[in-house]
Coordinates of C-alpha atoms in Angstrom, one line a residue:
M39 CA -2.5 27.7 -4.9
D40 CA -1.8 25.5 -7.9
F41 CA -3.9 22.4 -8.6
E42 CA -2.0 21.4 -11.7
L43 CA 0.6 18.6 -11.7
S44 CA 4.2 19.7 -12.5
D45 CA 5.8 18.7 -15.8
E46 CA 7.8 16.1 -13.9
H47 CA 4.6 14.5 -12.4
L48 CA 2.8 14.6 -15.7
I49 CA 5.8 12.7 -17.2
I50 CA 5.6 10.1 -14.4
K51 CA 1.9 9.7 -14.9
E52 CA 2.2 9.3 -18.7
T53 CA 5.2 7.0 -18.5
I54 CA 3.6 4.6 -15.9
R55 CA 0.3 4.6 -17.8
N56 CA 2.0 3.6 -21.0
F57 CA 3.9 0.9 -19.1
V58 CA 0.7 -0.6 -17.8
Q59 CA -1.0 -0.5 -21.2
K60 CA 2.0 -2.1 -22.9
E61 CA 3.4 -4.5 -20.3
C62 CA 0.5 -5.3 -18.0
P63 CA -2.7 -5.9 -19.9
R64 CA -5.8 -7.1 -18.1
E65 CA -5.4 -10.6 -19.3
L66 CA -1.9 -10.9 -17.8
A67 CA -3.0 -9.4 -14.5
R68 CA -6.0 -11.8 -14.3
E69 CA -3.8 -14.8 -15.1
L70 CA -1.3 -14.0 -12.4
E71 CA -4.0 -13.4 -9.9
E72 CA -5.7 -16.7 -10.7
K73 CA -2.5 -18.6 -10.3
E74 CA -1.5 -16.5 -7.2
E75 CA 1.9 -15.8 -8.9
V76 CA 4.3 -13.1 -7.9
P77 CA 4.4 -10.5 -10.7
S78 CA 8.2 -11.0 -11.1
I79 CA 7.7 -10.9 -14.9
L80 CA 6.9 -7.2 -14.5
W81 CA 9.3 -6.3 -11.7
D82 CA 12.5 -5.8 -13.7
K83 CA 10.7 -4.0 -16.5
L84 CA 9.2 -1.6 -13.9
S85 CA 12.6 -1.1 -12.2
E86 CA 14.0 0.1 -15.5
L87 CA 11.7 3.2 -15.3
G88 CA 13.6 4.5 -12.3
F89 CA 10.4 5.0 -10.2
F90 CA 11.6 2.9 -7.3
G91 CA 13.8 5.8 -6.1
L92 CA 11.0 8.3 -5.7
T93 CA 11.3 8.4 -1.9
V94 CA 15.1 8.1 -1.8
P95 CA 17.4 11.1 -1.7
E96 CA 19.7 11.6 -4.6
K97 CA 22.7 11.1 -2.2
Y98 CA 21.7 7.5 -1.8
G99 CA 21.0 6.8 -5.5
G100 CA 17.4 7.9 -5.6
E101 CA 15.4 10.4 -7.6
G102 CA 15.0 12.8 -4.6
V103 CA 12.0 12.8 -2.3
N104 CA 8.9 12.7 -4.5
S105 CA 6.1 11.0 -2.6
L106 CA 3.5 12.5 -4.9
G107 CA 5.2 10.8 -7.8
G108 CA 5.1 7.5 -6.0
L109 CA 1.4 8.0 -5.3
I110 CA 0.7 8.7 -8.9
T111 CA 2.6 5.5 -9.8
I112 CA 0.5 3.4 -7.3
E113 CA -2.7 4.8 -8.6
E114 CA -1.8 3.9 -12.2
L115 CA -0.7 0.4 -11.3
S116 CA -3.7 -0.3 -9.1
G117 CA -6.1 0.6 -12.0
I118 CA -5.2 -2.7 -13.6
F119 CA -3.2 -4.8 -11.1
P120 CA -3.5 -3.8 -7.4
S121 CA -1.2 -6.7 -6.3
L122 CA 1.7 -5.2 -8.3
A123 CA 1.0 -1.8 -6.7
L124 CA 1.3 -3.5 -3.3
F125 CA 4.7 -4.8 -4.1
Y126 CA 5.7 -1.3 -5.3
T127 CA 4.4 0.1 -2.1
G128 CA 6.6 -2.3 -0.1
T129 CA 9.7 -1.0 -1.8
V130 CA 9.0 2.7 -2.2
F131 CA 7.0 3.6 0.9
C132 CA 7.6 0.9 3.5
G133 CA 11.2 0.7 2.4
G134 CA 12.5 3.9 0.9
G135 CA 10.1 6.2 2.6
V136 CA 10.5 4.8 6.1
I137 CA 14.3 4.4 5.9
S138 CA 14.8 7.8 4.4
C139 CA 12.8 9.5 7.2
L140 CA 13.7 7.4 10.2
G141 CA 16.8 5.3 9.5
D142 CA 20.3 6.2 10.8
E143 CA 23.2 6.7 8.4
N144 CA 24.3 3.1 8.4
Q145 CA 20.8 1.9 7.6
K146 CA 20.4 4.5 4.8
E147 CA 23.7 3.4 3.3
A148 CA 22.9 -0.3 3.6
Y149 CA 19.4 -0.3 2.2
L150 CA 18.4 2.8 0.2
E151 CA 20.6 2.3 -2.9
K152 CA 19.2 -1.2 -3.3
L153 CA 15.6 0.0 -2.7
A154 CA 16.0 2.7 -5.3
R155 CA 16.9 0.0 -7.8
G156 CA 14.0 -2.3 -6.8
K157 CA 16.4 -4.9 -5.4
L158 CA 14.7 -5.0 -1.9
I159 CA 11.2 -5.3 -0.7
F160 CA 10.1 -4.2 2.8
T161 CA 6.8 -4.7 4.5
T162 CA 5.4 -3.8 7.8
A163 CA 4.5 -6.4 10.5
L164 CA 2.5 -4.4 13.0
A165 CA -0.9 -6.0 13.5
E166 CA -1.7 -8.6 16.2
E167 CA -4.8 -10.2 17.5
E168 CA -6.7 -8.2 20.2
V169 CA -4.4 -5.2 19.9
G170 CA -6.6 -2.7 17.9
L171 CA -5.8 0.9 18.7
N172 CA -4.0 0.3 22.0
L173 CA -0.4 -0.4 21.1
E174 CA 0.3 -1.1 24.8
N175 CA -1.4 -4.5 24.2
I176 CA 1.4 -5.6 21.8
K177 CA 2.5 -9.0 22.8
A178 CA 5.4 -9.6 20.4
A179 CA 8.4 -9.1 22.6
A180 CA 12.1 -8.3 22.2
E181 CA 14.7 -9.0 25.0
T182 CA 18.1 -7.4 24.8
K183 CA 21.0 -9.7 25.2
G184 CA 24.4 -8.1 24.5
N185 CA 24.4 -6.6 21.0
E186 CA 21.3 -8.5 20.0
L187 CA 17.5 -8.5 20.5
I188 CA 15.7 -11.9 20.8
V189 CA 12.2 -11.6 19.3
S190 CA 9.3 -13.9 20.0
G191 CA 5.6 -13.5 19.1
E192 CA 3.1 -13.4 16.3
K193 CA 2.1 -10.9 13.7
K194 CA -1.1 -11.0 11.6
L195 CA -2.2 -9.7 8.2
V196 CA 1.3 -9.2 6.9
A197 CA 1.2 -8.4 3.2
L198 CA 4.0 -9.8 1.1
G199 CA 5.1 -11.9 4.0
E200 CA 6.7 -14.6 1.8
H201 CA 8.1 -12.1 -0.7
A202 CA 9.6 -9.3 1.4
D203 CA 13.3 -9.2 2.2
Y204 CA 12.8 -7.2 5.5
Y205 CA 10.0 -6.8 8.0
I206 CA 9.5 -3.6 9.9
V207 CA 8.3 -5.2 13.2
L208 CA 6.7 -3.5 16.1
V209 CA 7.7 -5.1 19.4
K210 CA 7.4 -4.6 23.1
S211 CA 10.8 -4.2 24.8
Q212 CA 11.2 -6.5 27.9
N213 CA 14.0 -4.6 29.6
Q214 CA 13.4 -0.9 28.7
Q215 CA 15.1 2.0 30.4
E216 CA 13.4 4.0 33.0
G217 CA 11.3 6.8 31.6
S218 CA 11.3 5.3 28.1
D219 CA 8.3 3.9 26.2
S220 CA 7.9 0.1 25.9
L221 CA 7.9 -0.1 22.2
S222 CA 10.6 -0.6 19.6
I223 CA 10.6 -0.9 15.8
L224 CA 13.1 -3.4 14.3
L225 CA 14.3 -4.1 10.8
V226 CA 14.2 -7.9 10.7
D227 CA 15.8 -9.9 7.9
A228 CA 13.0 -12.2 6.5
A229 CA 15.6 -15.0 6.1
S230 CA 16.4 -15.1 9.8
P231 CA 16.2 -18.5 11.5
G232 CA 13.2 -18.8 13.7
I233 CA 10.6 -17.2 11.5
T234 CA 7.7 -19.2 10.3
K235 CA 5.5 -17.8 7.5
C236 CA 1.9 -19.0 7.2
N237 CA -0.1 -18.0 4.1
K238 CA -3.7 -17.1 4.8
K239 CA -5.8 -17.7 1.8
K240 CA -7.9 -14.7 0.8
I241 CA -10.3 -13.8 -2.0
G242 CA -8.5 -10.8 -3.5
M243 CA -5.0 -9.5 -4.2
K244 CA -3.8 -13.1 -4.3
S245 CA -0.5 -12.5 -6.0
A246 CA 0.6 -10.4 -2.9
G247 CA -0.6 -12.8 -0.3
S248 CA -1.4 -12.2 3.4
Y249 CA 0.6 -14.0 6.0
E250 CA 0.8 -14.8 9.7
L251 CA 4.4 -14.6 11.0
L252 CA 5.6 -16.5 13.9
F253 CA 8.8 -15.3 15.6
N254 CA 10.5 -17.9 17.8
Q255 CA 13.7 -16.6 19.4
V256 CA 14.7 -14.7 16.4
R257 CA 18.1 -12.9 16.8
V258 CA 18.2 -9.4 15.5
P259 CA 21.3 -7.2 15.7
A260 CA 20.8 -4.1 18.0
A261 CA 22.0 -2.1 15.0
N262 CA 18.8 -3.1 13.3
V263 CA 16.6 -1.0 15.6
L264 CA 15.0 1.5 13.3
G265 CA 17.0 4.7 13.7
G266 CA 19.9 2.9 15.4
S267 CA 20.4 1.4 18.8
D268 CA 19.7 4.8 20.4
Y269 CA 16.0 4.4 19.3
L270 CA 15.5 1.3 21.3
N271 CA 12.3 1.8 23.4
R272 CA 11.4 4.9 21.3
G273 CA 9.0 3.2 18.9
K274 CA 6.1 5.5 19.8
E275 CA 8.0 8.4 18.3
Q276 CA 8.3 6.5 15.0
I277 CA 5.1 4.5 14.5
S278 CA 2.9 7.5 13.5
L279 CA 5.0 8.4 10.5
I280 CA 5.2 4.8 9.4
L281 CA 1.4 4.5 9.5
D282 CA 1.0 7.9 7.8
L283 CA 3.2 6.8 4.9
Q284 CA 1.5 3.5 4.6
N285 CA -2.0 5.0 4.8
L286 CA -1.1 7.4 2.0
A287 CA 0.1 4.6 -0.2
H288 CA -3.0 2.5 0.4
A289 CA -5.2 5.5 -0.2
A290 CA -3.6 5.8 -3.7
S291 CA -4.1 2.1 -4.3
R292 CA -7.9 2.3 -3.4
L293 CA -8.2 5.4 -5.6
G294 CA -6.6 3.4 -8.5
I295 CA -9.0 0.6 -8.0
A296 CA -11.9 3.0 -8.1
R297 CA -10.6 4.6 -11.2
G298 CA -10.1 1.2 -12.8
V299 CA -13.6 0.2 -12.0
F300 CA -15.0 3.4 -13.5
E301 CA -13.1 3.0 -16.7
Y302 CA -14.0 -0.7 -17.0
A303 CA -17.7 0.0 -16.3
R304 CA -17.8 3.0 -18.6
N305 CA -16.4 1.0 -21.5
H306 CA -18.8 -1.9 -20.8
A307 CA -21.7 0.6 -20.7
R308 CA -20.7 2.1 -24.1
N309 CA -20.6 -1.3 -25.8
R310 CA -23.4 -3.1 -24.1
V311 CA -26.7 -2.6 -26.0
Q312 CA -30.1 -3.1 -24.6
F313 CA -33.4 -2.1 -26.1
G314 CA -31.5 -0.7 -29.1
L315 CA -29.3 1.7 -27.1
P316 CA -25.9 1.5 -25.3
I317 CA -26.8 1.2 -21.7
I318 CA -24.7 4.3 -21.0
E319 CA -27.6 6.2 -22.4
F320 CA -29.8 5.1 -19.5
N321 CA -30.1 7.6 -16.7
A322 CA -29.6 5.1 -13.9
V323 CA -26.3 3.9 -15.4
K324 CA -25.2 7.4 -16.2
K325 CA -25.9 8.6 -12.6
M326 CA -23.7 5.9 -11.1
L327 CA -20.8 6.8 -13.5
V328 CA -21.2 10.5 -12.7
E329 CA -21.1 9.8 -9.0
L330 CA -17.9 7.9 -9.4
V331 CA -16.1 10.4 -11.6
V332 CA -16.9 13.3 -9.2
E333 CA -15.8 11.3 -6.1
I334 CA -12.7 10.0 -7.8
E335 CA -11.5 13.6 -8.5
A336 CA -12.3 14.7 -5.0
C337 CA -10.4 11.8 -3.5
R338 CA -7.4 12.4 -5.7
L339 CA -7.2 16.0 -4.5
F340 CA -7.2 14.6 -0.9
I341 CA -4.3 12.3 -1.7
Y342 CA -2.3 14.9 -3.7
R343 CA -2.6 17.4 -0.8
A344 CA -1.3 14.9 1.7
G345 CA 1.5 13.9 -0.6
N346 CA 2.5 17.5 -1.1
L347 CA 2.6 18.0 2.7
A348 CA 4.8 14.9 3.0
D349 CA 7.2 16.1 0.3
T350 CA 7.5 19.6 2.0
G351 CA 8.3 18.1 5.4
K352 CA 5.0 19.2 7.0
P353 CA 2.8 17.1 9.2
F354 CA 0.3 15.0 7.2
S355 CA -1.1 12.5 9.7
L356 CA -4.7 14.0 9.6
E357 CA -4.6 14.4 5.8
S358 CA -3.3 10.9 5.2
S359 CA -6.0 9.5 7.4
M360 CA -8.7 11.5 5.7
A361 CA -7.4 10.5 2.3
L362 CA -7.5 6.8 3.3
S363 CA -10.9 7.0 4.8
S364 CA -12.2 8.7 1.6
A365 CA -10.5 6.2 -0.6
L366 CA -11.7 3.1 1.2
R367 CA -15.3 4.3 1.0
L368 CA -14.9 5.3 -2.7
A369 CA -13.4 1.9 -3.7
K370 CA -16.2 0.0 -2.0
K371 CA -18.8 2.1 -3.7
A372 CA -17.1 1.9 -7.1
A373 CA -16.8 -1.9 -6.8
G374 CA -20.5 -2.3 -6.2
H375 CA -21.5 0.1 -9.0
G376 CA -19.1 -1.7 -11.3
I377 CA -20.8 -5.1 -10.7
Q378 CA -24.3 -3.5 -11.0
I379 CA -23.5 -1.7 -14.3
C380 CA -22.0 -4.9 -15.8
G381 CA -25.0 -6.9 -14.7
G382 CA -24.5 -10.7 -15.0
Y383 CA -21.1 -10.1 -16.6
G384 CA -20.0 -8.4 -13.4
Y385 CA -20.5 -11.6 -11.5
A386 CA -18.6 -13.8 -14.0
L387 CA -15.0 -14.7 -13.2
E388 CA -13.8 -14.1 -16.7
Y389 CA -14.6 -10.4 -16.4
D390 CA -12.8 -7.9 -14.2
A391 CA -15.7 -6.3 -12.3
Q392 CA -15.7 -9.1 -9.7
R393 CA -11.9 -9.0 -9.4
Y394 CA -12.0 -5.3 -8.5
W395 CA -14.6 -6.0 -5.9
R396 CA -12.5 -8.8 -4.3
D397 CA -9.4 -6.6 -4.4
T398 CA -11.2 -3.8 -2.6
F399 CA -12.2 -6.1 0.2
A400 CA -9.0 -8.1 0.2
A401 CA -8.0 -7.5 3.8
P402 CA -8.0 -4.7 6.5
I403 CA -4.9 -2.6 6.2
N404 CA -2.5 -3.7 9.0
G405 CA -5.5 -4.6 11.1
Q406 CA -7.0 -1.2 10.5
T407 CA -10.6 -0.8 9.3
T408 CA -12.5 2.2 8.0
E409 CA -13.9 2.6 11.6
T410 CA -10.4 2.7 13.2
I411 CA -9.2 5.2 10.6
D412 CA -12.2 7.4 11.4
H413 CA -11.4 7.1 15.1
K414 CA -7.9 8.4 14.5
I415 CA -9.4 11.3 12.5
A416 CA -11.7 12.1 15.5
V417 CA -8.8 12.1 17.9
L418 CA -6.7 14.3 15.7
E419 CA -9.6 16.7 15.3
G420 CA -10.3 16.7 19.0
L421 CA -13.7 15.2 18.6

């Protein structure tokens, strides 16, 4: 058992950290968030690094399947600018990861090469009001008419709703075959007529946005059923992997936020002098920092293990759920400690401690909460 990163992963980590330090200083991230601007100024520069292809096989123009490398990238980006990490997640995990694993050959040829170059952004549109853990309560419906599906319904809490090129939409099929399940997953062009996008203002991760999508008789080619038309009414077979990939990516993001808080609070504690001493010398402050550094390392091992399982083709549903549960709790704890260590400065908008706190609590992930993630763990463990 080797706990060391490979040379390739160390290069990814060093490269993306240098990119963040050079191209994405705190001041720029803060400015873009305050203006709720899309980080397009950074997107092309990030694409030049080649890290958008880390979930795309070489056959389709990618770097080969390297989910762990993608998770390392998300952690580094989230340490300074979580919204940028969410855009990256849309391309690499919601796009490249999902299409590589579940798409048919036509879909792989149509999307993967562009995803590997950072030319497309995907996002998931799964959550609905009053659905919770019971997918049978999905109300967004798709009716088959010839070679098309007609989609109507609403989706909530859709990250990147205005900025994505494609939505991965979970729908209930109205005319399913006998013996099949009632769910299907569609790749819906975000520019399709009949889609209304409503921005829901939130307190954190403002550059990425959170949207409500209204589908009114949206026409989707049958070929855009994820996996091809043969996978119509087989969405239950696919949804678990989609959520597992997404949970893993969001766990890495929360880990990055926690690490960013730790580094920010540690630097503040080293420079802030009270009673003639840097406050890092005070036991109460030191204790909070020690708690964070220990839990950050433990959470990182959770995530790396799940990423390794994903890359080796092994089941990782339990591990990705555990990683996300751990990371959500860690990020909340870190955000609180960061504000406390920074004192009055932690509450001031010109400092980043409060921004980390807002980003941590930005929105539930696809309608999931810490409690629903824990419920999934309980089910998988047979509790």
